[in-house]
Amino acid sequence: MTNQEILQIAMEQSAIDAGCQAEDFRQKENKVILSQKHGRARKNFGKLPFFCSLISYGNNVIASVDARIADAVGSGPPGLKSPQGPKQLYKNLRMYSQVFHI
């Protein structure tokens, strides 16, 4: 098995866990998605839905989040591409984590 094949399998499983598509990890734009339960998600990964889960393979950040923080995490409605860079996404999350006492 090559490194590319391993990376593709990891992205596919992360996509299931996050509720997005594996191709989303190869995009340049960040993406905010409402976290939902999924029957094929990893059982030992944590309870779904997530309050906030950030996944990145280097190109962007996929944020799988609770509806209460979706608008604050991204710059628009959940599921739409966010024009913000990773630094702004993390800044928004840090600010919101103080409100929700994460």
CSV table of N, CA and C in Angstrom, one decimal:
chain,number,residue,atom,x,y,z
A,1,MET,N,0.8,-1.2,0.0
A,1,MET,CA,0.0,0.0,0.0
A,1,MET,C,0.9,1.2,0.0
A,2,THR,N,0.6,2.2,-0.9
A,2,THR,CA,1.4,3.4,-1.0
A,2,THR,C,0.9,4.5,0.0
A,3,ASN,N,1.7,5.5,0.2
A,3,ASN,CA,1.4,6.6,1.1
A,3,ASN,C,0.1,7.3,0.6
A,4,GLN,N,0.0,7.4,-0.7
A,4,GLN,CA,-1.2,8.1,-1.3
A,4,GLN,C,-2.5,7.3,-1.0
A,5,GLU,N,-2.4,5.9,-1.1
A,5,GLU,CA,-3.5,5.1,-0.8
A,5,GLU,C,-3.9,5.2,0.7
A,6,ILE,N,-2.9,5.2,1.5
A,6,ILE,CA,-3.2,5.4,3.0
A,6,ILE,C,-3.9,6.7,3.2
A,7,LEU,N,-3.3,7.8,2.6
A,7,LEU,CA,-3.9,9.1,2.8
A,7,LEU,C,-5.4,9.2,2.3
A,8,GLN,N,-5.6,8.5,1.2
A,8,GLN,CA,-7.0,8.5,0.6
A,8,GLN,C,-8.0,7.8,1.6
A,9,ILE,N,-7.5,6.7,2.1
A,9,ILE,CA,-8.4,5.9,3.1
A,9,ILE,C,-8.6,6.8,4.3
A,10,ALA,N,-7.6,7.4,4.8
A,10,ALA,CA,-7.8,8.3,6.0
A,10,ALA,C,-8.7,9.4,5.7
A,11,MET,N,-8.6,10.1,4.5
A,11,MET,CA,-9.5,11.1,4.2
A,11,MET,C,-11.0,10.6,4.0
A,12,GLU,N,-11.1,9.5,3.5
A,12,GLU,CA,-12.5,8.9,3.3
A,12,GLU,C,-13.1,8.6,4.7
A,13,GLN,N,-12.4,8.1,5.6
A,13,GLN,CA,-12.9,7.8,7.0
A,13,GLN,C,-13.2,9.2,7.7
A,14,SER,N,-12.3,10.1,7.6
A,14,SER,CA,-12.5,11.4,8.2
A,14,SER,C,-13.7,12.1,7.6
A,15,ALA,N,-13.9,11.9,6.3
A,15,ALA,CA,-15.1,12.5,5.7
A,15,ALA,C,-16.4,11.9,6.3
A,16,ILE,N,-16.4,10.6,6.5
A,16,ILE,CA,-17.6,10.0,7.2
A,16,ILE,C,-17.8,10.6,8.5
A,17,ASP,N,-16.7,10.6,9.3
A,17,ASP,CA,-16.8,11.1,10.7
A,17,ASP,C,-17.2,12.6,10.7
A,18,ALA,N,-16.8,13.4,9.8
A,18,ALA,CA,-17.1,14.8,9.8
A,18,ALA,C,-18.4,15.2,9.1
A,19,GLY,N,-18.9,14.3,8.2
A,19,GLY,CA,-20.1,14.5,7.5
A,19,GLY,C,-19.9,15.3,6.2
A,20,CYS,N,-18.7,15.1,5.6
A,20,CYS,CA,-18.4,15.8,4.3
A,20,CYS,C,-17.9,14.8,3.3
A,21,GLN,N,-17.3,15.3,2.2
A,21,GLN,CA,-16.8,14.4,1.2
A,21,GLN,C,-15.3,14.4,1.3
A,22,ALA,N,-14.6,13.3,0.9
A,22,ALA,CA,-13.2,13.2,1.0
A,22,ALA,C,-12.5,14.3,0.1
A,23,GLU,N,-13.1,14.7,-1.0
A,23,GLU,CA,-12.6,15.7,-1.8
A,23,GLU,C,-12.5,17.1,-1.1
A,24,ASP,N,-13.4,17.3,-0.1
A,24,ASP,CA,-13.4,18.5,0.6
A,24,ASP,C,-12.0,18.8,1.3
A,25,PHE,N,-11.3,17.8,1.6
A,25,PHE,CA,-10.0,18.0,2.3
A,25,PHE,C,-8.9,18.4,1.3
A,26,ARG,N,-9.1,18.3,0.0
A,26,ARG,CA,-8.2,18.7,-1.0
A,26,ARG,C,-8.4,20.2,-1.5
A,27,GLN,N,-9.5,20.8,-1.1
A,27,GLN,CA,-9.9,22.1,-1.5
A,27,GLN,C,-9.0,23.1,-0.7
A,28,LYS,N,-9.0,24.4,-1.1
A,28,LYS,CA,-8.3,25.4,-0.5
A,28,LYS,C,-9.1,26.2,0.6
A,29,GLU,N,-10.4,26.1,0.4
A,29,GLU,CA,-11.3,26.8,1.2
A,29,GLU,C,-11.7,26.0,2.5
A,30,ASN,N,-11.9,26.7,3.6
A,30,ASN,CA,-12.4,26.0,4.8
A,30,ASN,C,-13.8,25.7,4.6
A,31,LYS,N,-14.3,24.8,5.4
A,31,LYS,CA,-15.7,24.4,5.2
A,31,LYS,C,-16.3,24.1,6.6
A,32,VAL,N,-17.5,24.6,6.9
A,32,VAL,CA,-18.2,24.4,8.2
A,32,VAL,C,-19.4,23.5,7.9
A,33,ILE,N,-19.5,22.4,8.6
A,33,ILE,CA,-20.5,21.4,8.4
A,33,ILE,C,-21.2,21.1,9.7
A,34,LEU,N,-22.5,21.0,9.7
A,34,LEU,CA,-23.2,20.6,10.9
A,34,LEU,C,-22.9,19.1,11.2
A,35,SER,N,-22.5,18.9,12.4
A,35,SER,CA,-22.1,17.5,12.8
A,35,SER,C,-23.4,16.7,13.0
A,36,GLN,N,-23.4,15.4,12.5
A,36,GLN,CA,-24.5,14.5,12.6
A,36,GLN,C,-24.1,13.1,12.9
A,37,LYS,N,-25.0,12.3,13.5
A,37,LYS,CA,-24.6,10.9,13.7
A,37,LYS,C,-24.5,10.2,12.3
A,38,HIS,N,-23.6,9.2,12.3
A,38,HIS,CA,-23.5,8.5,11.0
A,38,HIS,C,-23.1,7.0,11.4
A,39,GLY,N,-23.8,6.1,10.8
A,39,GLY,CA,-23.6,4.7,11.2
A,39,GLY,C,-22.3,4.1,10.8
A,40,ARG,N,-21.6,4.7,9.9
A,40,ARG,CA,-20.2,4.2,9.5
A,40,ARG,C,-19.1,5.0,10.2
A,41,ALA,N,-19.4,5.9,11.1
A,41,ALA,CA,-18.4,6.7,11.8
A,41,ALA,C,-17.6,5.8,12.8
A,42,ARG,N,-16.4,6.1,13.0
A,42,ARG,CA,-15.6,5.3,14.0
A,42,ARG,C,-16.2,5.3,15.3
A,43,LYS,N,-16.4,4.2,15.9
A,43,LYS,CA,-17.0,4.1,17.3
A,43,LYS,C,-16.1,4.6,18.4
A,44,ASN,N,-14.8,4.4,18.2
A,44,ASN,CA,-13.9,4.8,19.2
A,44,ASN,C,-13.4,6.2,19.1
A,45,PHE,N,-13.9,7.0,18.1
A,45,PHE,CA,-13.4,8.3,17.8
A,45,PHE,C,-14.1,9.4,18.7
A,46,GLY,N,-15.2,9.1,19.2
A,46,GLY,CA,-15.9,10.1,20.1
A,46,GLY,C,-17.4,10.0,19.8
A,47,LYS,N,-18.1,10.7,20.6
A,47,LYS,CA,-19.6,10.7,20.4
A,47,LYS,C,-20.0,11.6,19.3
A,48,LEU,N,-20.8,11.2,18.4
A,48,LEU,CA,-21.4,12.0,17.4
A,48,LEU,C,-22.8,12.4,17.9
A,49,PRO,N,-23.3,13.5,17.6
A,49,PRO,CA,-22.7,14.6,16.9
A,49,PRO,C,-21.6,15.3,17.7
A,50,PHE,N,-20.6,15.9,17.1
A,50,PHE,CA,-19.6,16.6,17.8
A,50,PHE,C,-20.1,18.0,18.1
A,51,PHE,N,-19.5,18.6,19.2
A,51,PHE,CA,-19.8,20.0,19.4
A,51,PHE,C,-18.9,20.8,18.5
A,52,CYS,N,-17.6,20.4,18.4
A,52,CYS,CA,-16.7,21.0,17.5
A,52,CYS,C,-15.5,20.1,17.2
A,53,SER,N,-15.4,19.7,16.0
A,53,SER,CA,-14.2,18.9,15.6
A,53,SER,C,-13.6,19.5,14.4
A,54,LEU,N,-12.3,19.7,14.4
A,54,LEU,CA,-11.5,20.3,13.3
A,54,LEU,C,-10.6,19.3,12.7
A,55,ILE,N,-10.7,19.1,11.4
A,55,ILE,CA,-9.9,18.2,10.7
A,55,ILE,C,-9.1,18.9,9.6
A,56,SER,N,-7.8,18.6,9.4
A,56,SER,CA,-7.1,19.2,8.3
A,56,SER,C,-6.0,18.2,7.8
A,57,TYR,N,-5.9,18.2,6.5
A,57,TYR,CA,-4.8,17.4,5.9
A,57,TYR,C,-3.8,18.4,5.3
A,58,GLY,N,-3.8,19.6,5.7
A,58,GLY,CA,-2.8,20.6,5.2
A,58,GLY,C,-3.3,21.7,4.3
A,59,ASN,N,-4.4,21.4,3.5
A,59,ASN,CA,-4.9,22.4,2.6
A,59,ASN,C,-5.9,23.4,3.2
A,60,ASN,N,-6.7,22.9,4.1
A,60,ASN,CA,-7.8,23.7,4.6
A,60,ASN,C,-8.2,23.1,6.0
A,61,VAL,N,-9.3,23.6,6.6
A,61,VAL,CA,-9.8,23.1,7.8
A,61,VAL,C,-11.3,22.8,7.6
A,62,ILE,N,-11.7,21.6,7.9
A,62,ILE,CA,-13.1,21.2,7.9
A,62,ILE,C,-13.5,21.2,9.4
A,63,ALA,N,-14.5,22.0,9.6
A,63,ALA,CA,-15.1,22.1,11.0
A,63,ALA,C,-16.4,21.5,11.0
A,64,SER,N,-16.5,20.4,11.8
A,64,SER,CA,-17.8,19.7,12.0
A,64,SER,C,-18.3,20.1,13.3
A,65,VAL,N,-19.4,20.9,13.3
A,65,VAL,CA,-19.8,21.6,14.6
A,65,VAL,C,-21.3,21.5,14.9
A,66,ASP,N,-21.6,21.8,16.1
A,66,ASP,CA,-23.0,21.9,16.6
A,66,ASP,C,-23.6,23.1,16.0
A,67,ALA,N,-24.9,23.1,15.7
A,67,ALA,CA,-25.6,24.2,15.1
A,67,ALA,C,-25.5,25.5,15.9
A,68,ARG,N,-25.3,25.4,17.2
A,68,ARG,CA,-25.3,26.6,18.1
A,68,ARG,C,-24.0,27.5,17.7
A,69,ILE,N,-23.0,26.9,17.2
A,69,ILE,CA,-21.8,27.7,16.9
A,69,ILE,C,-21.4,27.7,15.4
A,70,ALA,N,-22.2,27.1,14.6
A,70,ALA,CA,-21.9,27.1,13.1
A,70,ALA,C,-21.7,28.5,12.5
A,71,ASP,N,-22.6,29.4,12.8
A,71,ASP,CA,-22.5,30.7,12.2
A,71,ASP,C,-21.2,31.5,12.7
A,72,ALA,N,-20.9,31.3,14.0
A,72,ALA,CA,-19.8,31.9,14.6
A,72,ALA,C,-18.4,31.4,14.1
A,73,VAL,N,-18.4,30.1,13.8
A,73,VAL,CA,-17.2,29.4,13.3
A,73,VAL,C,-16.9,29.8,11.9
A,74,GLY,N,-17.9,29.8,11.0
A,74,GLY,CA,-17.7,30.2,9.7
A,74,GLY,C,-18.1,31.6,9.4
A,75,SER,N,-18.1,32.0,8.1
A,75,SER,CA,-18.5,33.3,7.8
A,75,SER,C,-19.9,33.3,7.1
A,76,GLY,N,-20.6,32.2,7.0
A,76,GLY,CA,-21.9,32.1,6.4
A,76,GLY,C,-22.6,30.9,6.9
A,77,PRO,N,-23.7,30.5,6.2
A,77,PRO,CA,-24.5,29.4,6.6
A,77,PRO,C,-23.7,28.1,6.6
A,78,PRO,N,-24.0,27.2,7.5
A,78,PRO,CA,-23.2,25.9,7.6
A,78,PRO,C,-23.3,25.2,6.2
A,79,GLY,N,-22.2,24.5,5.9
A,79,GLY,CA,-22.1,23.8,4.7
A,79,GLY,C,-21.6,24.5,3.5
A,80,LEU,N,-21.5,25.9,3.6
A,80,LEU,CA,-21.0,26.7,2.5
A,80,LEU,C,-19.5,26.9,2.7
A,81,LYS,N,-18.8,27.1,1.6
A,81,LYS,CA,-17.3,27.4,1.7
A,81,LYS,C,-17.1,28.7,2.5
A,82,SER,N,-16.1,28.7,3.3
A,82,SER,CA,-15.8,29.9,4.1
A,82,SER,C,-14.6,30.5,3.5
A,83,PRO,N,-14.6,31.8,3.2
A,83,PRO,CA,-13.5,32.5,2.6
A,83,PRO,C,-12.4,32.8,3.7
A,84,GLN,N,-12.6,32.5,4.9
A,84,GLN,CA,-11.7,32.8,6.0
A,84,GLN,C,-10.5,31.8,5.9
A,85,GLY,N,-9.4,32.2,6.3
A,85,GLY,CA,-8.2,31.3,6.4
A,85,GLY,C,-8.3,30.6,7.7
A,86,PRO,N,-7.4,29.5,7.9
A,86,PRO,CA,-7.4,28.7,9.1
A,86,PRO,C,-7.2,29.6,10.3
A,87,LYS,N,-6.3,30.6,10.3
A,87,LYS,CA,-6.1,31.4,11.5
A,87,LYS,C,-7.4,32.1,12.0
A,88,GLN,N,-8.2,32.6,11.0
A,88,GLN,CA,-9.4,33.3,11.5
A,88,GLN,C,-10.4,32.2,12.0
A,89,LEU,N,-10.4,31.1,11.4
A,89,LEU,CA,-11.3,30.0,11.9
A,89,LEU,C,-11.0,29.6,13.3
A,90,TYR,N,-9.7,29.4,13.6
A,90,TYR,CA,-9.2,29.1,14.9
A,90,TYR,C,-9.5,30.2,15.9
A,91,LYS,N,-9.4,31.5,15.4
A,91,LYS,CA,-9.6,32.6,16.3
A,91,LYS,C,-11.1,32.7,16.7
A,92,ASN,N,-12.0,32.4,15.7
A,92,ASN,CA,-13.4,32.4,16.0
A,92,ASN,C,-13.7,31.3,17.0
A,93,LEU,N,-13.1,30.1,16.8
A,93,LEU,CA,-13.4,29.0,17.7
A,93,LEU,C,-12.9,29.3,19.1
A,94,ARG,N,-11.7,29.9,19.3
A,94,ARG,CA,-11.2,30.2,20.6
A,94,ARG,C,-12.2,31.2,21.3
A,95,MET,N,-12.6,32.2,20.5
A,95,MET,CA,-13.5,33.2,21.1
A,95,MET,C,-14.8,32.5,21.6
A,96,TYR,N,-15.4,31.6,20.7
A,96,TYR,CA,-16.6,30.9,21.1
A,96,TYR,C,-16.4,29.9,22.2
A,97,SER,N,-15.3,29.3,22.3
A,97,SER,CA,-15.1,28.3,23.4
A,97,SER,C,-15.1,29.0,24.7
A,98,GLN,N,-14.8,30.3,24.8
A,98,GLN,CA,-14.9,31.0,26.1
A,98,GLN,C,-16.4,31.2,26.4
A,99,VAL,N,-17.2,31.4,25.4
A,99,VAL,CA,-18.7,31.6,25.7
A,99,VAL,C,-19.3,30.3,26.2
A,100,PHE,N,-19.0,29.2,25.6
A,100,PHE,CA,-19.5,27.9,25.9
A,100,PHE,C,-18.8,27.2,27.0
A,101,HIS,N,-17.7,27.7,27.4
A,101,HIS,CA,-16.8,27.1,28.5
A,101,HIS,C,-16.4,25.6,28.1
A,102,ILE,N,-15.8,25.5,26.9
A,102,ILE,CA,-15.4,24.2,26.4
A,102,ILE,C,-14.2,23.8,27.2
